[in-house]
Amino acid sequence: SERFLYQIESSAPLRKQLWQQTVQAKIVNQAYVLNVTRGETVKNMQKWANDVKSGDTDNLEGRAAAYYWSNLFPMIPNFRRSREGIPPNNLLNYGYAILRAIVARALVGSGLLPTHGIHHHNRYNAYCLADDIMEPYRPFVDKLVIELVDTELERGKNPEKIELDKALKSKLLSIPVMDVNINGQRSPLMNAATLTTASLAKCYQGEVRKLAFPEFE
């Protein structure tokens, strides 16, 4: 209950700083995925990450996302990330649902309210904070989906007609145990999420100023 109070009573400047760190970590991870999987030049994304202000008032998250998604699946003309969109959106949706559950569980384990977000606010969303904190983790799901899509392409399948079958679901269910780097060490993603949410609790309590987020290297 003490942590709930720290969270609920957190100041707007603190929440804006936490969102700034979250967006920066997300863009850095997106840039890595785009460079490693597609060989894209990502100096622009690296600059956007460095330029994110408190609260991301310039919406550099949105600018980076537009560039990222327009280059992530070049074999699919005019691909758009959308929950209701064509494949591989179905794979991304499934992967993100798993990720969201991992983060929500970690938040509860750290004594925090998944409902009370730092940026996302929606009276009908019970997991606003989970949606905030999972942002830098999304590129890890994206990279796995890219690898699955590329494998299907090699088998001669149309990427726009990929079905979320049992085999693909099984591979996406490996998300909790994917290796990530956090705090200078390798860790399964589900353990990293716990480290992230624990650092968030400490930020609310004024013990630390920086969130621990995962990196690729």
Short mmCIF file of C-alpha atoms in Angstrom, two decimals:
data_model
loop_
_atom_site.label_atom_id
_atom_site.label_comp_id
_atom_site.label_asym_id
_atom_site.label_seq_id
_atom_site.Cartn_x
_atom_site.Cartn_y
_atom_site.Cartn_z
CA SER A 1 0.00 0.00 0.00
CA GLU A 2 2.95 2.33 0.63
CA ARG A 3 4.17 1.83 -2.93
CA PHE A 4 0.67 2.49 -4.25
CA LEU A 5 0.73 5.87 -2.53
CA TYR A 6 4.16 6.79 -3.91
CA GLN A 7 2.93 5.84 -7.37
CA ILE A 8 -0.39 7.68 -7.20
CA GLU A 9 1.14 10.79 -5.65
CA SER A 10 4.09 10.93 -8.07
CA SER A 11 4.63 14.38 -9.58
CA ALA A 12 3.97 15.29 -13.21
CA PRO A 13 7.64 16.25 -13.77
CA LEU A 14 8.76 12.81 -12.51
CA ARG A 15 6.30 11.01 -14.79
CA LYS A 16 7.45 13.12 -17.75
CA GLN A 17 11.09 12.23 -17.02
CA LEU A 18 10.20 8.55 -16.76
CA TRP A 19 8.38 8.74 -20.10
CA GLN A 20 11.40 10.47 -21.65
CA GLN A 21 13.64 7.57 -20.56
CA THR A 22 11.09 5.04 -21.81
CA VAL A 23 10.85 6.60 -25.28
CA GLN A 24 14.62 6.94 -25.56
CA ALA A 25 15.12 3.25 -24.71
CA LYS A 26 12.42 2.23 -27.19
CA ILE A 27 13.90 4.22 -30.10
CA VAL A 28 17.42 2.93 -29.39
CA ASN A 29 16.15 -0.66 -29.48
CA GLN A 30 14.12 -0.01 -32.64
CA ALA A 31 17.19 1.42 -34.32
CA TYR A 32 19.17 -1.69 -33.46
CA VAL A 33 16.51 -4.00 -34.91
CA LEU A 34 16.21 -1.98 -38.12
CA ASN A 35 19.97 -1.89 -38.61
CA VAL A 36 20.65 -5.55 -37.81
CA THR A 37 17.72 -7.10 -39.65
CA ARG A 38 17.37 -4.75 -42.64
CA GLY A 39 20.77 -3.04 -42.87
CA GLU A 40 19.08 0.35 -42.66
CA THR A 41 21.03 3.45 -41.73
CA VAL A 42 19.66 4.59 -38.39
CA LYS A 43 21.61 7.76 -37.61
CA ASN A 44 18.33 9.67 -37.76
CA MET A 45 16.78 7.38 -35.13
CA GLN A 46 19.84 7.65 -32.91
CA LYS A 47 19.56 11.44 -33.12
CA TRP A 48 15.85 11.31 -32.30
CA ALA A 49 16.61 9.15 -29.26
CA ASN A 50 19.15 11.70 -28.04
CA ASP A 51 16.76 14.59 -28.68
CA VAL A 52 13.78 13.25 -26.71
CA LYS A 53 12.69 15.88 -24.18
CA SER A 54 10.90 15.43 -20.89
CA GLY A 55 7.45 14.07 -21.68
CA ASP A 56 8.47 13.65 -25.35
CA THR A 57 6.76 16.94 -26.19
CA ASP A 58 7.99 16.76 -29.80
CA ASN A 59 6.49 13.26 -30.25
CA LEU A 60 9.77 11.79 -31.45
CA GLU A 61 8.35 8.39 -30.53
CA GLY A 62 5.80 8.82 -33.31
CA ARG A 63 8.36 10.07 -35.81
CA ALA A 64 10.68 7.15 -35.09
CA ALA A 65 7.77 4.69 -35.30
CA ALA A 66 6.73 5.97 -38.74
CA TYR A 67 10.26 5.50 -40.09
CA TYR A 68 10.71 2.17 -38.35
CA TRP A 69 7.54 0.50 -39.59
CA SER A 70 7.90 1.83 -43.13
CA ASN A 71 11.24 0.01 -43.43
CA LEU A 72 10.76 -3.10 -41.30
CA PHE A 73 8.92 -5.26 -43.84
CA PRO A 74 10.14 -4.04 -47.26
CA MET A 75 8.72 -7.13 -48.95
CA ILE A 76 5.19 -6.00 -48.04
CA PRO A 77 4.19 -2.86 -49.99
CA ASN A 78 2.76 -0.09 -47.81
CA PHE A 79 2.89 -2.16 -44.64
CA ARG A 80 1.30 -0.42 -41.67
CA ARG A 81 1.38 -1.45 -38.04
CA SER A 82 -2.25 -1.89 -37.05
CA ARG A 83 -4.03 -4.25 -34.71
CA GLU A 84 -6.54 -5.01 -37.45
CA GLY A 85 -3.99 -4.93 -40.28
CA ILE A 86 -2.70 -7.59 -42.62
CA PRO A 87 -0.08 -10.18 -41.54
CA PRO A 88 2.36 -10.13 -39.90
CA ASN A 89 0.27 -7.84 -37.67
CA ASN A 90 -1.36 -11.01 -36.34
CA LEU A 91 2.04 -12.29 -35.15
CA LEU A 92 2.89 -8.92 -33.62
CA ASN A 93 -0.47 -8.79 -31.81
CA TYR A 94 0.10 -12.23 -30.29
CA GLY A 95 3.65 -11.41 -29.26
CA TYR A 96 2.65 -8.10 -27.70
CA ALA A 97 -0.17 -9.78 -25.76
CA ILE A 98 2.38 -12.15 -24.22
CA LEU A 99 4.73 -9.25 -23.48
CA ARG A 100 1.94 -7.21 -21.88
CA ALA A 101 1.07 -10.07 -19.56
CA ILE A 102 4.72 -10.45 -18.52
CA VAL A 103 5.04 -6.75 -17.72
CA ALA A 104 1.69 -6.56 -15.89
CA ARG A 105 2.71 -9.52 -13.73
CA ALA A 106 6.07 -7.92 -12.97
CA LEU A 107 4.38 -4.63 -11.98
CA VAL A 108 2.09 -6.39 -9.52
CA GLY A 109 5.06 -8.31 -8.15
CA SER A 110 6.84 -4.99 -7.55
CA GLY A 111 3.87 -3.64 -5.61
CA LEU A 112 2.64 -1.27 -8.31
CA LEU A 113 -0.75 -0.61 -9.88
CA PRO A 114 -0.75 -1.65 -13.57
CA THR A 115 -3.73 0.67 -14.11
CA HIS A 116 -2.04 3.95 -13.16
CA GLY A 117 0.18 4.90 -16.10
CA ILE A 118 2.97 7.43 -16.53
CA HIS A 119 1.87 8.35 -20.07
CA HIS A 120 -1.00 6.14 -21.21
CA HIS A 121 -4.32 7.13 -19.65
CA ASN A 122 -7.62 5.51 -20.56
CA ARG A 123 -10.51 4.88 -18.20
CA TYR A 124 -11.27 1.65 -20.05
CA ASN A 125 -7.70 0.31 -19.95
CA ALA A 126 -6.75 -1.65 -16.84
CA TYR A 127 -3.10 -1.90 -17.91
CA CYS A 128 -1.99 1.65 -18.73
CA LEU A 129 1.29 1.32 -16.81
CA ALA A 130 2.02 -2.04 -18.43
CA ASP A 131 1.51 -0.41 -21.84
CA ASP A 132 4.00 2.29 -20.84
CA ILE A 133 6.72 0.04 -19.47
CA MET A 134 6.52 -2.58 -22.24
CA GLU A 135 7.44 -0.03 -24.94
CA PRO A 136 11.25 -0.62 -24.92
CA TYR A 137 10.56 -4.37 -24.90
CA ARG A 138 8.47 -4.32 -28.07
CA PRO A 139 11.51 -4.36 -30.44
CA PHE A 140 12.53 -7.74 -28.99
CA VAL A 141 9.17 -9.12 -30.12
CA ASP A 142 9.55 -7.33 -33.46
CA LYS A 143 12.93 -8.97 -34.08
CA LEU A 144 11.51 -12.42 -33.39
CA VAL A 145 8.57 -11.77 -35.74
CA ILE A 146 10.95 -10.56 -38.46
CA GLU A 147 12.93 -13.78 -38.15
CA LEU A 148 9.74 -15.85 -38.38
CA VAL A 149 8.51 -13.90 -41.41
CA ASP A 150 11.86 -14.22 -43.18
CA THR A 151 11.82 -17.99 -42.56
CA GLU A 152 8.33 -18.24 -44.06
CA LEU A 153 9.54 -16.25 -47.08
CA GLU A 154 12.40 -18.68 -47.60
CA ARG A 155 9.81 -21.44 -47.73
CA GLY A 156 8.08 -19.61 -50.55
CA LYS A 157 5.12 -18.36 -48.54
CA ASN A 158 3.44 -15.00 -49.10
CA PRO A 159 4.19 -12.89 -45.99
CA GLU A 160 0.84 -11.14 -46.34
CA LYS A 161 -0.97 -14.48 -45.88
CA ILE A 162 0.90 -15.87 -42.89
CA GLU A 163 -1.49 -17.57 -40.49
CA LEU A 164 -0.92 -17.67 -36.75
CA ASP A 165 -0.79 -21.44 -36.57
CA LYS A 166 0.26 -23.72 -33.72
CA ALA A 167 3.91 -23.81 -34.81
CA LEU A 168 4.24 -20.00 -34.91
CA LYS A 169 2.40 -19.62 -31.61
CA SER A 170 4.84 -22.06 -30.06
CA LYS A 171 7.80 -19.97 -31.22
CA LEU A 172 6.22 -16.75 -29.95
CA LEU A 173 5.65 -18.38 -26.59
CA SER A 174 9.43 -18.35 -26.16
CA ILE A 175 9.26 -14.58 -25.54
CA PRO A 176 9.42 -14.86 -21.71
CA VAL A 177 12.76 -16.70 -21.88
CA MET A 178 14.38 -14.65 -24.66
CA ASP A 179 17.81 -13.35 -23.67
CA VAL A 180 18.18 -9.60 -23.21
CA ASN A 181 20.90 -7.37 -21.75
CA ILE A 182 19.97 -5.37 -18.68
CA ASN A 183 22.19 -3.71 -16.09
CA GLY A 184 25.20 -5.07 -17.97
CA GLN A 185 24.12 -8.70 -17.68
CA ARG A 186 22.29 -11.28 -19.79
CA SER A 187 18.88 -12.18 -18.45
CA PRO A 188 15.65 -13.89 -19.59
CA LEU A 189 13.14 -11.26 -20.65
CA MET A 190 10.70 -12.14 -17.87
CA ASN A 191 13.44 -11.57 -15.26
CA ALA A 192 14.45 -8.32 -16.95
CA ALA A 193 10.85 -7.10 -16.68
CA THR A 194 11.03 -7.61 -12.92
CA LEU A 195 14.24 -5.58 -12.76
CA THR A 196 12.56 -2.81 -14.77
CA THR A 197 9.46 -2.66 -12.55
CA ALA A 198 11.58 -2.79 -9.39
CA SER A 199 13.58 0.19 -10.67
CA LEU A 200 10.31 2.01 -11.38
CA ALA A 201 9.15 1.47 -7.80
CA LYS A 202 12.45 2.95 -6.59
CA CYS A 203 12.00 5.94 -8.90
CA TYR A 204 8.57 6.60 -7.39
CA GLN A 205 10.10 6.38 -3.90
CA GLY A 206 12.91 8.75 -4.83
CA GLU A 207 15.64 6.16 -4.31
CA VAL A 208 16.91 6.22 -7.90
CA ARG A 209 16.39 8.47 -10.92
CA LYS A 210 16.94 6.05 -13.78
CA LEU A 211 14.80 3.17 -15.04
CA ALA A 212 16.50 -0.11 -15.89
CA PHE A 213 15.53 -1.08 -19.43
CA PRO A 214 16.76 -3.95 -21.66
CA GLU A 215 19.19 -3.53 -24.52
CA PHE A 216 20.30 -5.76 -27.37
CA GLU A 217 24.02 -5.33 -26.69
#
